[in-house]
XYZ file of C-alpha atoms in Angstrom:
382
model
C -13.876 56.412 -6.226
C -14.270 54.382 -3.208
C -16.444 51.317 -5.644
C -13.180 51.155 -6.959
C -10.974 50.783 -4.301
C -13.670 48.931 -2.967
C -13.454 46.209 -5.909
C -9.813 46.975 -6.157
C -9.504 45.619 -2.597
C -11.888 42.764 -3.005
C -10.303 41.609 -6.176
C -6.301 41.677 -3.785
C -8.660 39.694 -1.295
C -10.008 37.377 -3.862
C -6.491 36.274 -5.047
C -4.528 35.961 -2.061
C -7.556 32.680 -0.678
C -6.975 30.695 -3.859
C -3.161 32.277 -4.935
C 0.331 29.822 -4.930
C 1.863 30.573 -1.551
C 5.220 29.508 -1.769
C 5.875 33.444 -1.939
C 5.969 32.852 2.074
C 9.163 32.142 3.990
C 8.065 29.040 4.852
C 8.381 25.272 5.958
C 5.997 22.719 5.157
C 5.236 19.808 6.308
C 2.482 17.141 4.450
C -0.574 16.097 6.577
C -1.985 13.867 4.224
C -1.089 12.585 0.742
C -3.969 12.064 -1.301
C -3.261 10.195 -4.218
C -3.884 7.229 -1.791
C -7.212 8.359 -2.259
C -7.622 8.178 -6.468
C -10.341 6.860 -7.957
C -11.596 6.792 -11.959
C -13.906 6.208 -14.402
C -13.999 2.892 -16.206
C -15.980 3.278 -19.299
C -16.654 -0.732 -19.845
C -18.011 -0.944 -16.419
C -19.810 1.732 -16.147
C -18.249 2.473 -11.823
C -15.684 3.793 -9.949
C -12.326 1.670 -9.224
C -9.647 3.217 -6.612
C -6.622 3.175 -8.661
C -3.977 0.804 -7.603
C -2.156 0.409 -10.366
C -0.375 3.238 -11.657
C 1.430 2.054 -14.963
C -2.364 0.054 -15.943
C -4.066 3.359 -15.747
C -5.288 4.433 -19.589
C -7.950 7.164 -18.470
C -8.198 11.225 -19.125
C -9.655 12.064 -15.503
C -8.292 11.444 -11.709
C -11.041 11.821 -9.263
C -10.696 12.284 -5.249
C -12.984 13.051 -2.718
C -11.654 15.841 0.256
C -13.548 16.296 3.848
C -12.668 19.914 4.982
C -14.149 19.484 8.582
C -10.927 17.155 8.483
C -8.491 20.107 7.838
C -7.177 23.479 9.184
C -4.921 25.674 8.428
C -3.599 23.614 5.671
C -2.876 23.674 1.559
C -3.977 22.157 -0.840
C -1.526 21.787 -2.793
C -1.795 20.535 -6.774
C 1.143 20.087 -9.353
C 3.079 17.770 -11.439
C 4.941 17.886 -14.351
C 2.477 17.937 -16.627
C -0.197 20.648 -17.340
C -4.393 19.537 -16.708
C -7.201 21.297 -15.925
C -8.567 21.085 -12.387
C -12.278 21.246 -10.930
C -14.120 21.143 -7.577
C -17.718 20.156 -7.141
C -17.533 20.418 -11.084
C -16.471 23.429 -11.181
C -13.379 24.338 -13.239
C -11.444 26.466 -11.162
C -8.026 26.961 -13.122
C -5.312 24.817 -15.444
C -2.295 23.841 -13.476
C 0.995 23.692 -15.170
C 3.634 23.428 -12.599
C 2.265 23.843 -8.873
C -0.949 25.585 -7.504
C -1.625 26.167 -3.819
C -5.554 26.486 -2.326
C -5.755 28.079 1.463
C -7.831 25.314 2.077
C -10.412 27.721 5.278
C -10.788 30.055 2.150
C -12.235 27.348 0.193
C -14.782 26.589 2.758
C -16.228 30.634 1.734
C -16.652 29.894 -1.531
C -17.343 26.216 -1.670
C -18.858 25.443 1.893
C -17.996 22.693 4.330
C -19.416 20.255 2.831
C -17.060 16.775 0.692
C -14.967 18.036 -1.788
C -15.045 15.890 -4.898
C -11.619 16.729 -7.194
C -11.344 15.777 -11.006
C -8.218 15.815 -12.285
C -8.410 16.047 -16.093
C -6.005 15.702 -19.195
C -6.498 13.587 -22.923
C -3.359 12.018 -22.439
C -3.224 11.969 -18.431
C -0.264 10.808 -16.545
C -0.417 9.615 -13.221
C 2.884 9.347 -12.575
C 3.407 13.941 -13.708
C 0.282 14.138 -10.515
C 0.159 15.395 -7.115
C -2.138 15.827 -4.408
C -1.632 16.349 -1.262
C -2.373 19.265 2.281
C -0.090 21.031 3.877
C 1.268 22.963 6.309
C 3.151 26.259 6.254
C 4.880 27.296 9.761
C 5.093 30.985 8.894
C 9.222 32.057 9.770
C 11.514 35.326 9.641
C 13.704 32.927 8.860
C 14.622 32.500 4.842
C 14.650 29.088 3.597
C 17.298 27.049 2.074
C 17.287 25.946 -1.524
C 15.629 22.601 -1.365
C 12.755 22.989 1.524
C 12.476 20.304 3.620
C 9.293 17.529 3.461
C 8.134 15.974 6.482
C 5.845 13.039 5.679
C 3.698 11.103 7.652
C 3.562 7.813 8.196
C 1.270 5.790 5.310
C -0.867 3.669 6.269
C -1.576 0.867 4.395
C -2.501 -2.149 5.839
C -1.723 -5.258 3.496
C 1.910 -3.231 3.481
C 1.674 -3.579 7.934
C 0.831 -7.342 7.490
C 3.646 -7.951 5.299
C 6.731 -6.668 7.212
C 4.995 -8.533 10.674
C 5.019 -12.007 8.796
C 9.003 -10.710 7.427
C 9.955 -10.275 11.100
C 7.914 -13.723 12.226
C 9.138 -15.214 9.287
C 13.057 -14.078 9.874
C 12.445 -14.896 14.019
C 11.637 -18.042 13.073
C 14.361 -18.543 10.533
C 16.208 -17.708 13.404
C 14.747 -19.994 16.530
C 15.575 -22.806 14.394
C 18.957 -21.854 12.788
C 19.363 -21.431 17.434
C 18.340 -24.496 18.317
C 19.169 -27.427 15.099
C 22.205 -25.178 13.165
C 23.625 -27.987 11.510
C 19.975 -29.138 10.157
C 18.771 -25.820 8.649
C 22.220 -25.820 6.879
C 21.763 -29.663 5.292
C 18.791 -27.905 3.888
C 19.567 -25.056 2.775
C 22.746 -26.743 0.765
C 21.889 -25.560 -3.362
C 24.947 -27.227 -4.838
C 23.896 -31.204 -3.472
C 19.934 -29.752 -3.328
C 20.023 -29.378 -7.184
C 23.083 -31.801 -8.080
C 21.586 -34.634 -10.889
C 23.037 -37.219 -8.480
C 22.108 -38.340 -5.222
C 24.479 -38.149 -2.245
C 24.309 -40.356 0.939
C 22.645 -37.835 3.601
C 20.988 -39.237 6.188
C 20.042 -36.761 9.524
C 16.745 -35.975 7.853
C 16.248 -39.586 5.728
C 16.035 -41.442 8.542
C 13.594 -39.508 10.444
C 11.126 -36.930 7.488
C 8.299 -36.684 10.305
C 10.174 -36.751 13.774
C 9.840 -32.763 15.527
C 12.840 -30.824 14.191
C 11.236 -31.922 10.354
C 8.064 -30.826 10.895
C 8.939 -27.288 12.423
C 11.026 -27.406 8.774
C 7.804 -27.710 6.966
C 5.694 -25.768 9.196
C 8.123 -22.524 8.590
C 8.036 -23.312 4.837
C 4.488 -23.419 5.052
C 4.124 -20.098 6.593
C 6.978 -18.970 3.639
C 4.590 -20.589 0.909
C 1.785 -18.874 2.092
C 3.115 -15.210 1.917
C 4.969 -15.345 -1.067
C 1.528 -16.849 -2.707
C -0.640 -13.386 -1.278
C 2.573 -11.408 -2.699
C 2.609 -12.659 -5.510
C -0.650 -12.208 -6.451
C -1.150 -8.882 -3.986
C 1.682 -6.571 -6.457
C 0.573 -8.719 -9.954
C -2.529 -7.460 -9.756
C -4.211 -11.024 -10.942
C -7.910 -11.697 -9.921
C -8.280 -14.911 -7.647
C -11.831 -15.241 -6.662
C -10.729 -17.582 -3.429
C -11.181 -15.249 -0.629
C -8.107 -16.403 0.975
C -6.638 -14.105 -1.631
C -7.916 -11.432 -1.310
C -8.009 -10.354 2.996
C -10.000 -7.635 4.027
C -7.466 -4.923 6.079
C -4.320 -6.106 9.050
C -5.982 -8.528 10.832
C -7.685 -10.326 8.196
C -4.789 -10.520 6.125
C -2.959 -12.487 9.255
C -5.923 -14.881 9.264
C -5.671 -15.854 6.250
C -2.444 -16.339 5.897
C -2.862 -18.815 8.678
C -5.337 -20.751 6.961
C -3.034 -20.313 3.474
C 0.215 -21.639 5.518
C -2.184 -24.347 7.119
C -3.237 -25.862 3.768
C -0.074 -25.529 2.389
C 1.075 -27.776 4.836
C -1.436 -30.184 4.541
C -0.493 -30.621 0.848
C 2.885 -31.440 2.273
C 1.778 -34.569 4.299
C -0.875 -34.980 1.569
C 3.047 -35.684 -0.369
C 4.519 -37.333 1.652
C 1.641 -40.300 1.861
C 1.104 -39.886 -2.235
C 5.206 -40.419 -2.636
C 4.825 -43.339 0.077
C 2.159 -45.416 -1.892
C 3.320 -44.606 -5.205
C 6.463 -45.884 -4.646
C 5.363 -49.079 -3.597
C 3.013 -49.545 -5.802
C 6.138 -49.144 -8.291
C 8.340 -50.642 -5.608
C 11.313 -48.034 -5.721
C 12.959 -49.678 -2.262
C 13.439 -47.056 -0.602
C 13.499 -44.061 -2.418
C 10.424 -42.155 -0.974
C 12.053 -40.873 1.736
C 14.585 -39.869 -0.447
C 12.669 -38.159 -2.425
C 10.551 -36.206 -0.190
C 13.645 -34.771 1.023
C 14.677 -33.180 -2.162
C 11.451 -32.782 -2.921
C 10.985 -30.232 0.532
C 14.351 -28.955 0.194
C 14.634 -27.232 -3.537
C 11.660 -26.294 -2.501
C 12.860 -24.852 0.610
C 15.409 -22.727 -1.746
C 13.415 -21.767 -4.510
C 10.654 -19.687 -2.367
C 13.574 -18.554 -0.057
C 14.562 -16.748 -3.229
C 11.311 -15.355 -4.347
C 10.446 -13.860 -1.250
C 13.833 -12.544 -1.083
C 13.761 -11.156 -4.636
C 9.833 -9.850 -3.612
C 11.162 -7.451 -0.710
C 14.091 -6.136 -2.573
C 12.094 -5.717 -5.780
C 9.764 -3.879 -3.671
C 11.094 -2.358 -0.730
C 14.726 -2.083 -2.090
C 14.449 -0.362 -5.306
C 10.546 0.181 -5.147
C 9.155 -1.778 -8.844
C 5.509 -1.437 -8.687
C 4.790 -3.008 -12.176
C 1.976 -5.946 -12.124
C 3.619 -6.803 -15.286
C 7.253 -7.467 -13.709
C 5.270 -9.555 -10.811
C 3.587 -11.978 -13.101
C 6.689 -12.166 -14.814
C 8.240 -13.488 -12.165
C 5.443 -15.432 -11.895
C 6.331 -17.776 -14.351
C 9.586 -17.898 -13.688
C 8.749 -19.485 -10.331
C 6.640 -21.873 -12.004
C 10.367 -22.643 -14.690
C 12.009 -23.334 -11.373
C 9.308 -25.716 -9.789
C 9.178 -27.828 -13.656
C 12.955 -27.849 -13.627
C 12.980 -30.054 -10.004
C 10.691 -32.405 -11.785
C 12.885 -33.036 -14.271
C 16.588 -32.982 -11.221
C 14.514 -34.950 -8.743
C 14.060 -37.773 -12.457
C 17.716 -37.823 -12.623
C 18.260 -38.003 -8.787
C 15.794 -41.325 -9.320
C 17.646 -42.427 -12.171
C 21.252 -42.482 -10.413
C 20.199 -43.918 -7.505
C 19.218 -47.202 -8.701
C 19.649 -49.348 -11.930
C 15.767 -48.561 -13.082
C 13.455 -48.451 -16.609
C 13.260 -45.199 -17.739
C 9.273 -46.264 -18.326
C 9.535 -47.242 -14.624
C 10.888 -44.061 -13.191
C 8.903 -41.857 -15.641
C 5.318 -43.267 -14.832
C 6.468 -43.156 -11.035
C 7.164 -39.279 -11.599
C 3.693 -38.745 -13.888
C 1.512 -39.832 -10.482
C 3.946 -38.144 -8.109
C 5.499 -35.347 -9.726
C 4.504 -34.274 -12.897
C 0.646 -34.460 -13.166
C 0.883 -32.255 -9.562
C 2.907 -29.750 -11.200
C 0.501 -29.861 -14.994
C -2.565 -28.955 -12.299
C -0.268 -26.429 -11.020
C 1.135 -24.792 -14.028
C -2.466 -24.672 -14.622
C -3.568 -22.901 -12.092
C -0.941 -20.428 -12.276
C -1.451 -19.869 -15.951
C -4.699 -19.435 -15.922
C -5.590 -18.502 -12.700
C -9.494 -19.943 -12.768
C -10.297 -19.879 -9.320
C-alpha cells in the first residue's frame, strides 16, 4: 500500500514539473523571446543558418538553444496555432497542440544545467504559427482579468537600433537646413517643377552650384541615399558581397553608413565634372549647371519618398516580406530611368538642339551611368 502511495505521489510530482501552469492565478512577464535565436538546417549546403526571414522558410524543423543557468524561477512557454513535436536534446518530450509551459528549474533536475538544444518539428512547419519564450509568473491571490497582460521587454536588434539612430540624425540635419536655408530647401522640394518636362527659370542654385549651402544639401542627400541603400539590401535579402553592405553590429553599421555616404558624395562631385566636360565637348552652352541642378533635385525627391515608404512599411505596417522590398527596388530603378527621360525633354525645351545631338550628350552623362546602375541593381554582381 505504501509503495502504491509513493508511486502516486511521484507521478503527480513529475506531472507538476512539466504540466501547463496557466491554471494558477498569475500575471506574466516575458523575460526573453526565443524566436530571435531560431536557426534551421539547410540541406543544400548541409549547414545551419539563422532564421532571419520567416517568409522564405521551407523546412520542417526549427532549432534553438537555451542556457538554463541564465534563467531562475522562469517558465518556458511553447505553442502556437499549429501542432508540432517538441524535442529537447534530441529527446521528444511532447506533442504541442496549443500551448505548453515547462518549469525550467524542474527541467534542470531532469536534463541537467548544461546548454539545452530544442527542436520543433512538423511536416509542414509554419514558423508564423510557432512561439517560444521564457516568462516569469508572479503568483497572486487576486483573480486575473479576462485578457492576461503580457509585458514585453525591449528587443535588441543592432541594425534596427542603427536605423533609428540614422533616421534621427537625418531628420535633425534636415531640420537644421530648413531652419537656416528655408527658401533654398523649399526650392529643391518643388516636385511640380522638378518633374515638369519644360525648364523653368530658377537662379538660386544655378549661379553657384558648389557654394556652401548647396554642398550641405549634397551631403544631406548622400547620407539619405546611403541609408536607403543599406535598408533595402538588408530588408530585401539580396546577397551583396561588398563588405560595406554587410555591417556587423551597431557601431560597425554607423561606420559603414558613413563610408557609403562619402562614396556617394564623391559620385556627386564626379557627376558634376562629367556634366561639365560633356557639355563643353558637345558645346551646349550653360546647360551644365541646369542639368546638374535638376539631377540633384529629382534625386532628392525620389530618395526622400523612398525613405518614407521604407520607414512606414517596416516600422509602421510591419511588412517583412523580402519580395515586397525586391519590388520596391525595381520601382526606384524605374523612377531613376524616368529622371533620364525628363532631363532629355528639359534639355530639348531649353534650346533648339538636334535630337541626335542631345541624345549623344545624354548617353555620356545619364544613359550609360544609369545602364551600369540598372545592371548592378538587377544582377547584384558585387
